[in-house]
Short mmCIF file of C-alpha atoms in Angstrom, two decimals:
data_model
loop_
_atom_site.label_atom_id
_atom_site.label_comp_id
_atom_site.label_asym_id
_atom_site.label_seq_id
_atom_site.Cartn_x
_atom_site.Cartn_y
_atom_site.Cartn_z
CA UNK A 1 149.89 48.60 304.92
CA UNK A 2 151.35 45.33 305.52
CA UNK A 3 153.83 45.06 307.85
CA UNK A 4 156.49 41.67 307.78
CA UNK A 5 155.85 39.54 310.82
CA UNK A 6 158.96 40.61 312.34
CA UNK A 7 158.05 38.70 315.68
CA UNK A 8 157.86 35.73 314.78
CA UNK A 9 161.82 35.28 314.43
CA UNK A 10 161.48 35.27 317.94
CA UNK A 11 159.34 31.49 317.97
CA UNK A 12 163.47 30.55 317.76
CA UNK A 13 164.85 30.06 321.12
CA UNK A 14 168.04 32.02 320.63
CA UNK A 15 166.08 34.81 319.24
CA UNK A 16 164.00 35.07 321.46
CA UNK A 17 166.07 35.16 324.65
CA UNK A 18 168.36 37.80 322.81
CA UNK A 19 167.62 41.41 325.06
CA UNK A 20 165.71 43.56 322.86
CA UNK A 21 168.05 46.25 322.76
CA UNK A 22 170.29 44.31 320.79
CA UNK A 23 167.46 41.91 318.66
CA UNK A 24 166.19 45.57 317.02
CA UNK A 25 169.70 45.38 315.59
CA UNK A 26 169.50 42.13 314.96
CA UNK A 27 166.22 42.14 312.81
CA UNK A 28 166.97 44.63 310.38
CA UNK A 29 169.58 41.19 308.86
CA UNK A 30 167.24 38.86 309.83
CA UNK A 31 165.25 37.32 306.43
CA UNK A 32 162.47 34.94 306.35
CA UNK A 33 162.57 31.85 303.92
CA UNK A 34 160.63 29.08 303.31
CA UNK A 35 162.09 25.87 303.19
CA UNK A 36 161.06 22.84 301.34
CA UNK A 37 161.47 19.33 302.63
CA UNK A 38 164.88 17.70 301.27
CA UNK A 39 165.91 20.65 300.57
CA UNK A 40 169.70 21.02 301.35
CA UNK A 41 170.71 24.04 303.28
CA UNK A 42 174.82 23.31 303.06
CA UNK A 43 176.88 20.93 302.05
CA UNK A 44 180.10 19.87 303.83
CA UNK A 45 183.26 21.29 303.60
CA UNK A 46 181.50 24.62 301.65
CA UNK A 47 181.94 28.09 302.86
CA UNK A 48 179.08 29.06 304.33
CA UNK A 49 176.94 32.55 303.00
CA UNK A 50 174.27 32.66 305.84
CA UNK A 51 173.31 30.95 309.40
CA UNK A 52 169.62 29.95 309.65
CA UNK A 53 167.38 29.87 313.04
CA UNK A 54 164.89 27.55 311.92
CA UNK A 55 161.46 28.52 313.70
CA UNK A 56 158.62 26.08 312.21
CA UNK A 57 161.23 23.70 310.20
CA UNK A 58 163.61 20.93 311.42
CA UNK A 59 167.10 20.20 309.82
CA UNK A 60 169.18 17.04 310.19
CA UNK A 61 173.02 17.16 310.39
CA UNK A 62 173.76 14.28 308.36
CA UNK A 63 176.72 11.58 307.97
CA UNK A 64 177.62 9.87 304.16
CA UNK A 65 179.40 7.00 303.14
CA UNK A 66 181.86 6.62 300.61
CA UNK A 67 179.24 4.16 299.61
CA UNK A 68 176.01 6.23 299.50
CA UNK A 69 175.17 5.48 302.86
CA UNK A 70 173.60 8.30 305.51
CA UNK A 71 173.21 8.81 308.96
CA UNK A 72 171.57 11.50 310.92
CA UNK A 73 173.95 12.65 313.35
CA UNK A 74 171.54 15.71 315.30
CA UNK A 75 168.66 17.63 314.82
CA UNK A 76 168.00 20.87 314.78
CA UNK A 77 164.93 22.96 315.20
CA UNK A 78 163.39 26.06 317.15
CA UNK A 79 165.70 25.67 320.04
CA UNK A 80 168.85 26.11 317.73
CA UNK A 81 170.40 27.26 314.33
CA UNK A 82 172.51 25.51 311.26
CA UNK A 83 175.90 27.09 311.21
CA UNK A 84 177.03 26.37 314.26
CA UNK A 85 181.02 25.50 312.87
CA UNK A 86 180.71 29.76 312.67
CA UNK A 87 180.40 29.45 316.62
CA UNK A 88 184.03 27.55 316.96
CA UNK A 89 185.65 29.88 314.21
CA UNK A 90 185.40 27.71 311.41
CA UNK A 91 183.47 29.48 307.86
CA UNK A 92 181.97 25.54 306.88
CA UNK A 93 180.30 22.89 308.34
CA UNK A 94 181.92 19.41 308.44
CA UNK A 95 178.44 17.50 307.41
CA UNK A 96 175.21 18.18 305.65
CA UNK A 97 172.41 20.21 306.82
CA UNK A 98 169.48 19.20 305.26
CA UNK A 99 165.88 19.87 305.31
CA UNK A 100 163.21 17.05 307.34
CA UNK A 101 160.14 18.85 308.32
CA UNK A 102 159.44 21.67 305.73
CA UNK A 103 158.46 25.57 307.34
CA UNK A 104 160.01 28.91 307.56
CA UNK A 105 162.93 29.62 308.90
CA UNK A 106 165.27 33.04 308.89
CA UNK A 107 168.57 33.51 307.55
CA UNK A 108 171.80 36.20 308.50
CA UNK A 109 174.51 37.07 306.37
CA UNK A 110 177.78 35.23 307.70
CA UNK A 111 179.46 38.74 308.31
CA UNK A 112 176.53 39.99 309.89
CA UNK A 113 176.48 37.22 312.62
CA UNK A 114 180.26 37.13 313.49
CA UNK A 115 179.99 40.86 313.81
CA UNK A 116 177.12 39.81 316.42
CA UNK A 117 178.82 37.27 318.12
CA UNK A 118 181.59 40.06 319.29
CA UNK A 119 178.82 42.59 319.67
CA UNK A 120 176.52 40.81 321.65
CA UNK A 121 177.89 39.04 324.77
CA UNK A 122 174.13 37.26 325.53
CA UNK A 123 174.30 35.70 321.32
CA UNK A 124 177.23 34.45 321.82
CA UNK A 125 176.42 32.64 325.58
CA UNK A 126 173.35 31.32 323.82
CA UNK A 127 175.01 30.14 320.11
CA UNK A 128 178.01 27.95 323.09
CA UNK A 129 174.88 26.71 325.11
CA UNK A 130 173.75 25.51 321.77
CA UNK A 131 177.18 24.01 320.38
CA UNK A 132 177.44 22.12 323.76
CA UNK A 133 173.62 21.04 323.17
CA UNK A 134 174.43 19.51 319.66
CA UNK A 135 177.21 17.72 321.35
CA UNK A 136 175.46 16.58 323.74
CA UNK A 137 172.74 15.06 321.08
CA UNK A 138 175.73 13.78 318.76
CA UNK A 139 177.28 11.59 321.46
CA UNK A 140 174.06 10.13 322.91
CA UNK A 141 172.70 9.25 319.49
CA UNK A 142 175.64 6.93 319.32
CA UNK A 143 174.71 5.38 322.59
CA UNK A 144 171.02 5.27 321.02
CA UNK A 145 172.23 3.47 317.62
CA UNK A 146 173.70 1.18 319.56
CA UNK A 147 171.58 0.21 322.69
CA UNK A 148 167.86 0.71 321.44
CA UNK A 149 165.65 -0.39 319.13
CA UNK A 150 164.06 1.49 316.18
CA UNK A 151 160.87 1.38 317.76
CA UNK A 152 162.35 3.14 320.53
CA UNK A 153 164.60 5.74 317.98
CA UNK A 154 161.16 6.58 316.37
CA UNK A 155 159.34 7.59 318.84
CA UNK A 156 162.79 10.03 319.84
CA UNK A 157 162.55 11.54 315.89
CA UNK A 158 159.07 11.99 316.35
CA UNK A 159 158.78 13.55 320.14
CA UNK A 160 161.77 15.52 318.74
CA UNK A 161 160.05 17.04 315.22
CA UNK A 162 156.56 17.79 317.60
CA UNK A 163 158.37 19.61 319.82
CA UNK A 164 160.31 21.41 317.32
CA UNK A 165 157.51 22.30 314.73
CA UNK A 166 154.67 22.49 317.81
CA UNK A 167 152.39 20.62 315.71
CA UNK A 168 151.10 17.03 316.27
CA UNK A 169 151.10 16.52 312.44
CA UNK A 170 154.91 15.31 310.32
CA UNK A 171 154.62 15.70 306.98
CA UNK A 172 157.39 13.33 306.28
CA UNK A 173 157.56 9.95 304.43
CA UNK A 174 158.93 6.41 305.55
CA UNK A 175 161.71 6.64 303.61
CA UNK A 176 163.13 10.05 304.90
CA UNK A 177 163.25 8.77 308.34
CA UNK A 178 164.63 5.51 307.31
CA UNK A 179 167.65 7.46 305.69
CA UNK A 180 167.87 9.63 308.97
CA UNK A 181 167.93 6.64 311.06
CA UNK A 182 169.98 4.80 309.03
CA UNK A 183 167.97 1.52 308.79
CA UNK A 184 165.36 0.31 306.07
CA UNK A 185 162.63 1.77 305.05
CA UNK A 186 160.56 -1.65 305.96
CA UNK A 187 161.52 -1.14 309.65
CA UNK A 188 160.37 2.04 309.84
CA UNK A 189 157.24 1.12 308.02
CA UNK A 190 157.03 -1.77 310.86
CA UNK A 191 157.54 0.21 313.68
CA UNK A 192 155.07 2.70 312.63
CA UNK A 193 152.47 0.06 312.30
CA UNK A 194 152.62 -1.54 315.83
CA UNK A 195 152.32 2.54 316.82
CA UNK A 196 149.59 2.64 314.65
CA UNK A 197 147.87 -0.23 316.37
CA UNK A 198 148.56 0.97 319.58
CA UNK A 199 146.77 4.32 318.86
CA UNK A 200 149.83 6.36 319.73
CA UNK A 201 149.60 7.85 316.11
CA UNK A 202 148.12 7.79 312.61
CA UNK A 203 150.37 6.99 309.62
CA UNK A 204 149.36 8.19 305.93
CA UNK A 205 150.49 9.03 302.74
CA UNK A 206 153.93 11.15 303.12
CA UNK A 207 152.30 12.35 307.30
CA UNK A 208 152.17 11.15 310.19
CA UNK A 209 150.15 12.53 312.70
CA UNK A 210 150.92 12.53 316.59
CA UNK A 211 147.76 11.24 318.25
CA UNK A 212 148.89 10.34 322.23
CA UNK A 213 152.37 11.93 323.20
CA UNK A 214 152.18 10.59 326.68
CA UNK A 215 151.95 6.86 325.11
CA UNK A 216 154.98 7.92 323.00
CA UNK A 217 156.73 9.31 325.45
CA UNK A 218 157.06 5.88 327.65
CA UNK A 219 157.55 4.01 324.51
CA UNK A 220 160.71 6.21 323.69
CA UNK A 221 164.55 5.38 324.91
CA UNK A 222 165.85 7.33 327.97
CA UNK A 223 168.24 9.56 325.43
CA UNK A 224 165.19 11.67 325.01
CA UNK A 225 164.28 12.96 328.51
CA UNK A 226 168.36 13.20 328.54
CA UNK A 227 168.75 15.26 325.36
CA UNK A 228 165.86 17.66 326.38
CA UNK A 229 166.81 17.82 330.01
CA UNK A 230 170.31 19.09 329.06
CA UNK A 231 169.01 21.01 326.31
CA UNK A 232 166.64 22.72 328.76
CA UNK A 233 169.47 22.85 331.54
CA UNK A 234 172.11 24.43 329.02
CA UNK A 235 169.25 27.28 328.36
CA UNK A 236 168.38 28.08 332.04
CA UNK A 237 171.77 28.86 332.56
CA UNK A 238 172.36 31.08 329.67
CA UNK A 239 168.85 32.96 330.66
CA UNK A 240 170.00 33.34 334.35
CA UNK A 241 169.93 36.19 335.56
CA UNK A 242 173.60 37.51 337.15
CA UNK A 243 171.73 38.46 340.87
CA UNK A 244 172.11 35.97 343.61
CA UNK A 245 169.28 34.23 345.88
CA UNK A 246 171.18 35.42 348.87
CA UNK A 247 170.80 39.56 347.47
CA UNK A 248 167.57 38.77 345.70
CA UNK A 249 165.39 40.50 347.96
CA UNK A 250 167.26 44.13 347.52
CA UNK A 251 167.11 43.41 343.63
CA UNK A 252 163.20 42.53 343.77
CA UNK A 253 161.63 46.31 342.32
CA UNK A 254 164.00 46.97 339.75
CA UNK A 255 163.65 43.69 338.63
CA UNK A 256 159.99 44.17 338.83
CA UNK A 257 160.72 47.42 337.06
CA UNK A 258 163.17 45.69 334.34
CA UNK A 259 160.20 43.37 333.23
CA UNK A 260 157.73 46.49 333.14
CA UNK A 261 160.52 48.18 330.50
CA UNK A 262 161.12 45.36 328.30
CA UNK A 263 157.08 45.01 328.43
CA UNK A 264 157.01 48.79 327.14
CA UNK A 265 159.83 48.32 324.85
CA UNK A 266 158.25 45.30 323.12
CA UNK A 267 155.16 47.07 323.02
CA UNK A 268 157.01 50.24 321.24
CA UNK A 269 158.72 48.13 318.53
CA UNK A 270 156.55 45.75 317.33
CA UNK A 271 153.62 47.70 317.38
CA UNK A 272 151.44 48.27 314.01
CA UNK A 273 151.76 52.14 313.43
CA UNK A 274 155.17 53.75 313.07
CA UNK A 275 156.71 55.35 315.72
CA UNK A 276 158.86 58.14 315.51
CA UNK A 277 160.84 60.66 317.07
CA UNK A 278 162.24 64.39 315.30
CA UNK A 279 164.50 67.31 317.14
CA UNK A 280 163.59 71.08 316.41
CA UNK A 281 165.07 70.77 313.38
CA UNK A 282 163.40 67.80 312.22
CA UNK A 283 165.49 65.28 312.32
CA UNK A 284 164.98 61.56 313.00
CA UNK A 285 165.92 60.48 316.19
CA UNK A 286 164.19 57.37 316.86
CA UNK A 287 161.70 55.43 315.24
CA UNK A 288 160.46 52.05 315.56
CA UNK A 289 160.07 49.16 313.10
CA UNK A 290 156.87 49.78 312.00
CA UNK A 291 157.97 53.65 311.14
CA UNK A 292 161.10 52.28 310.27
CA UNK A 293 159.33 49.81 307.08
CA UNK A 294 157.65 53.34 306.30
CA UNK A 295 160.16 55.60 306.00
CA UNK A 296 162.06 52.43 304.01
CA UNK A 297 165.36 53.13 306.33
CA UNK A 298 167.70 51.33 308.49
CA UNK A 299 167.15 51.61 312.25
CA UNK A 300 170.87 51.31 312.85
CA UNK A 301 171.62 54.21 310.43
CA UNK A 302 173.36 56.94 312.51
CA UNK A 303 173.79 60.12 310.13
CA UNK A 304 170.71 62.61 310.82
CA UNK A 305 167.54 62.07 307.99
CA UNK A 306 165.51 65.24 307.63
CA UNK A 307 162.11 64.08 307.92
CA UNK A 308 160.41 65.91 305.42
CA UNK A 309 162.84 64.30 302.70
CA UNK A 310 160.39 61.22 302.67
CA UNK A 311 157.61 62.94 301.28
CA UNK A 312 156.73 64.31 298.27
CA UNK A 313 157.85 68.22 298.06
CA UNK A 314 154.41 69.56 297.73
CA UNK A 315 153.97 68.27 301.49
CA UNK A 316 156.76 69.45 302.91
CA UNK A 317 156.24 73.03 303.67
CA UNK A 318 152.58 72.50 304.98
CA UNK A 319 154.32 69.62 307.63
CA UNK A 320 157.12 72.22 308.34
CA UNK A 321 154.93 74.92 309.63
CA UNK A 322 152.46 71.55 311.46
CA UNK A 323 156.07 71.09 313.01
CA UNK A 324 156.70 74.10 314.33
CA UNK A 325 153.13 74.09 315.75
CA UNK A 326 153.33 71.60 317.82
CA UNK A 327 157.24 73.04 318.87
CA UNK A 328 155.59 75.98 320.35
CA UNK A 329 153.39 73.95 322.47
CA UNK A 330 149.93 74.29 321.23
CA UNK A 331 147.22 71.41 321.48
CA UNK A 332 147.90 68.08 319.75
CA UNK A 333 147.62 68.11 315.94
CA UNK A 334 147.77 65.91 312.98
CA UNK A 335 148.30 66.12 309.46
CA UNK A 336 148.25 64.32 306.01
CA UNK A 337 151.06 63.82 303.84
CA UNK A 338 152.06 61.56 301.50
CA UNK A 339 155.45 59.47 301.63
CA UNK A 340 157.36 59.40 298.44
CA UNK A 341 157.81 56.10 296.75
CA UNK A 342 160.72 53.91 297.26
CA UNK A 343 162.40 51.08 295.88
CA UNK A 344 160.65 48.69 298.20
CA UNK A 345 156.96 50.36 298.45
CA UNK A 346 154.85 53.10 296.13
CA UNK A 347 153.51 55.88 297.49
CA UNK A 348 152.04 55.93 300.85
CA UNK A 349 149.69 58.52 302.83
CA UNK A 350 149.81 58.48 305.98
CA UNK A 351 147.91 60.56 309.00
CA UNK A 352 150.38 61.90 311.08
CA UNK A 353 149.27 62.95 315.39
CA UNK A 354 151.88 65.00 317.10
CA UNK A 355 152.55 66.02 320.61
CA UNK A 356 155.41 67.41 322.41
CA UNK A 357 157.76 65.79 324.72
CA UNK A 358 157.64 66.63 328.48
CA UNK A 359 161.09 68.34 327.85
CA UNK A 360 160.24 70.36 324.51
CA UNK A 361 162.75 68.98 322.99
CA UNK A 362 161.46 66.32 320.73
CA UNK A 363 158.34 66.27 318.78
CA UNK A 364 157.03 62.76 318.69
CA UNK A 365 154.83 60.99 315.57
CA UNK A 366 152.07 58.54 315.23
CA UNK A 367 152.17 57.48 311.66
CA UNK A 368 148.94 55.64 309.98
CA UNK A 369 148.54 54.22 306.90
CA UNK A 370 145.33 55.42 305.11
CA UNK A 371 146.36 54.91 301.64
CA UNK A 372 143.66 52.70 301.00
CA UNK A 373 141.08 55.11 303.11
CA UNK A 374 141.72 58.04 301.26
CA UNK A 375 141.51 55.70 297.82
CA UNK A 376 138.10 54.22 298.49
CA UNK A 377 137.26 57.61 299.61
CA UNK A 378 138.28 59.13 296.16
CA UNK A 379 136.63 56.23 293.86
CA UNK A 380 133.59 56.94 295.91
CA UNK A 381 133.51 60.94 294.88
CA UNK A 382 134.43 60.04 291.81
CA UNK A 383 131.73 57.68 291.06
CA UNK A 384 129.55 59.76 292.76
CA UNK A 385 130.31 63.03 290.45
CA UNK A 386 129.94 60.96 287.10
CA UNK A 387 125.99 59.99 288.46
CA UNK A 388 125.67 63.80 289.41
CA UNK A 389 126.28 64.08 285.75
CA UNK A 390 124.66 61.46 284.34
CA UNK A 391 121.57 62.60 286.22
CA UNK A 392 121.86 65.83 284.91
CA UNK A 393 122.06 65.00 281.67
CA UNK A 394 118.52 62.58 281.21
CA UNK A 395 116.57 63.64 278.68
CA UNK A 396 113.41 62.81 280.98
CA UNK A 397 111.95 64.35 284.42
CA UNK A 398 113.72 62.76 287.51
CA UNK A 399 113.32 63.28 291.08
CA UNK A 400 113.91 62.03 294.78
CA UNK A 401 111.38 61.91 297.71
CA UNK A 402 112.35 61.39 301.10
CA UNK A 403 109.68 58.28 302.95
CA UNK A 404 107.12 61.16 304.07
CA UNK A 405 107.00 62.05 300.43
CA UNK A 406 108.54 65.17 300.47
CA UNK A 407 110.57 66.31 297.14
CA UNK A 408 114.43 66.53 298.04
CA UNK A 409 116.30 66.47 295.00
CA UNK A 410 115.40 66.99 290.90
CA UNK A 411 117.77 67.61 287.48
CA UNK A 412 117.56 70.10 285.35
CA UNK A 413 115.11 69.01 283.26
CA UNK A 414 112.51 68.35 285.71
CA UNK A 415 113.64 72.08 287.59
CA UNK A 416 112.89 73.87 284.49
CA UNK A 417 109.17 73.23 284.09
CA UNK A 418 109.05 73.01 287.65
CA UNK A 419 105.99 75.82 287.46
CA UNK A 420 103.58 73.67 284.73
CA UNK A 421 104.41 70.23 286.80
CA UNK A 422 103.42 71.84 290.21
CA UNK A 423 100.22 74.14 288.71
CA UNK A 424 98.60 70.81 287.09
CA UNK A 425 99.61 68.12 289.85
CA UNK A 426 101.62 65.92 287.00
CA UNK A 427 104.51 65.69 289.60
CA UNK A 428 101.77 63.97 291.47
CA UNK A 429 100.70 61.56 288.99
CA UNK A 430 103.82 60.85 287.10
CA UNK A 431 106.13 57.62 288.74
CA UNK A 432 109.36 56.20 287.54
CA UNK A 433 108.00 53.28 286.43
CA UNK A 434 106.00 54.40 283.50
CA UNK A 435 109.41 55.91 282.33
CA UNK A 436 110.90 54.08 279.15
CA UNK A 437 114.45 53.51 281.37
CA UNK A 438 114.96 51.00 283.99
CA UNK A 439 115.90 53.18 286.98
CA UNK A 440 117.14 49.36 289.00
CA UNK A 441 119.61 48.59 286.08
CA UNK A 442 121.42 52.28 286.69
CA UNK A 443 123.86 53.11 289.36
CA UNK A 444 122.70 53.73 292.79
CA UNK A 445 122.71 57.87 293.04
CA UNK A 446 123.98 59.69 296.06
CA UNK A 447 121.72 62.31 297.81
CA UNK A 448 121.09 64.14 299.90
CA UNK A 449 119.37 62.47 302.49
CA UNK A 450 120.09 58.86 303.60
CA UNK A 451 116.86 58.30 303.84
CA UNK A 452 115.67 59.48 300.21
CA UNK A 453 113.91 57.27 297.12
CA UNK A 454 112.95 57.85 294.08
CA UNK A 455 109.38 58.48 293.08
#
């Protein structure tokens, strides 16, 4: 089975700081896409459908002229999202997102997200801490335009991107940054040279790649360490926990036991086999997102699901009476059904180990994938019954000896005149490779010992 790489919404910042509790909600809306560079992700002044946590992309908020001019006002990458004007109560953004860097990045329905933001007090602290960030880089990118140079606004876009992507390799052209920086392509082309020269990074066709970011880093303007410093500052205090230093002491084990919970809980949902949970009656109660891709249901769904309605009905009354098995407390079991197809899967079979809660109450599931186990397994029987027959079907004597010679299997042909062959020693003298048929060119046969040959 494959299984969507559900984590790795959490390389965003806001994601990831969300408590899990409310990010298994949260992931069930939350849709990878793959974004292209240039591509444009909303224009001004348009309603928007989705908000988008970019986690291996960067966007630019950019600025036009009446006269086809542009101007990057912010960035945006792993630390934050596009569709921040959501945030402030507004449904559209006043300026152009627009691809730079292309990646992934993962996208919630509008409705979904405002329906967060009340839901979730710790989203919404951590979307503000991100509107006041993007303020913060707005107004000190007009200090930047104005005070440094565009060596110096260079090496801020590209300490920016690498920390965003975490890669030391852009693939971006000249002329994209020139646009974002507002300035002509032949300055950034400069710029990038005396870089170059200085060995801080390597320039080619539409990539640059990062080559010393501590040279970088003292060739950039001061906006940078600002930017990032507030950026980082804005974050801390969002991620804070509530607990004073004066009380922290009386609050040291359950926080000690907090971090061993969310370590479990983590654990439980992203882990690679489903999960799940039934009453006596065999219901559903819980599942995780591994069981919940299997079962092809929503985790949030609150009417009761009768387990046994995911697979096919000639399972179901075999994994009613495995069920009640395990209900009356006898020794951990397991079982093999098959899960019906669905609109976003075929069939699946799946091994199922039970055991019983320390209450009774519950019976609790491991689910495991072995479609493909129990396919190779039936390719290999079938392959293995059409040599059976094959073999018994040869016109000519043909046998198996194990290495100390010793006869361990025959067809038919050779078993019937098995008393002339064994009176007048011909078994002895007769070998495969006077035969008329190449035994090498035919399928490999199956038998019964593993360490049997022919002879």
């Amino acid at each position: 089975m494959t299984y969507p790489m559900v984590e790795s919404a959490r390389q965003n910042r806001i994601l990831a700081a969300v408590p899990l509790n409310h990010y298994a909600r949260l992931v069930e809306h939350l849709k990878p896409v793959d974004l292209a560079a240039g591509q444009v992700i909303c224009e001004a002044g348009e309603a928007l459908d989705f908000v988008y946590f970019p986690t291996t992309c960067t966007a630019s908020l950019v600025s036009h002229t009446a006269d086809g001019g542009s101007s990057e006002l912010a960035m945006t990458g792993r630390d934050g999202m596009v569709g921040v004007s959501l945030v402030l109560g507004s449904g559209s953004m006043n300026h152009r997102a627009v691809v730079q860097c292309a990646g992934q990045a993962y996208k919630m329905p509008v409705d979904v997200f405002q329906t967060e933001l009340t839901r979730c007090r710790e989203l919404q602290q951590l979307a503000l801490c991100y509107v006041q960030s993007l303020i913060t880089q707005m107004a000190q990118s007009i200090v930047c335009i104005g005070h440094h140079s565009v060596s110096e606004r260079l090496c801020y876009w590209l300490l920016f991107n690498q920390d965003a992507l975490l890669s030391d390799q852009l693939n971006v052209t000249h002329e994209t940054i020139a646009n974002m920086l507002g300035v002509r392509r032949e300055s950034i082309t400069q710029a990038l040279g005396k870089l170059q020269s200085a060995g801080l990074v390597a320039s080619g066709r539409g990539r640059i790649n990062i080559l010393d970011r501590d040279g970088l880093t003292d060739c950039v303007c001061e906006c940078f360490s600002l930017v990032t410093a507030e950026t980082r500052r804005l974050y801390a205090r969002a991620e804070r926990s509530p607990i004073t230093d004066a009380g922290l002491d009386d609050f040291q084990e359950p926080l000690v036991e907090d971090a061993l919970l969310h370590r479990y809980q983590d654990a439980y949902d992203f882990a690679p086999v489903g999960f799940v949970s039934l009453d006596k009656s065999g219901q559903v109660v819980q599942t995780n997102l591994a069981g919940a891709i299997m079962l092809d249901v929503q985790r949030s769904q609150r009417s009761p699901m009768a387990f046994v309605l995911h697979m096919n009905v000639s399972d179901q009354a075999r994994f009613q009476d495995f069920h009640q098995e395990v209900l009356s407390g006898k020794c951990r079991r397991y079982c093999e059904v098959t899960l019906s197809a669905t609109d976003h899967r075929p069939e699946m079979m799946v091994r199922i180990d039970a055991t019983l809660d320390d209450v009774g109450d519950e019976c609790r599931l491991v689910m495991i994938d072995v479609t493909q186990e129990k396919r190779q397994v039936a390719q290999e029987l079938d392959h293995e019954r059409l040599q059976q027959m094959q073999l018994a079907t040869q016109p000519f004597m043909l046998w198996f000896k194990d290495q100390e010679g010793r006869l361990v299997s025959a067809n038919a042909t050779l078993m019937d005149d098995w008393q002339h062959l064994a009176t007048d020693t011909t078994l002895e003298k007769v070998d495969f490779k006077s035969m008329d048929i190449d035994f090498r060119a035919q399928p490999r046969l199956r038998v019964s010992s593993s360490s049997s040959r022919g002879a």
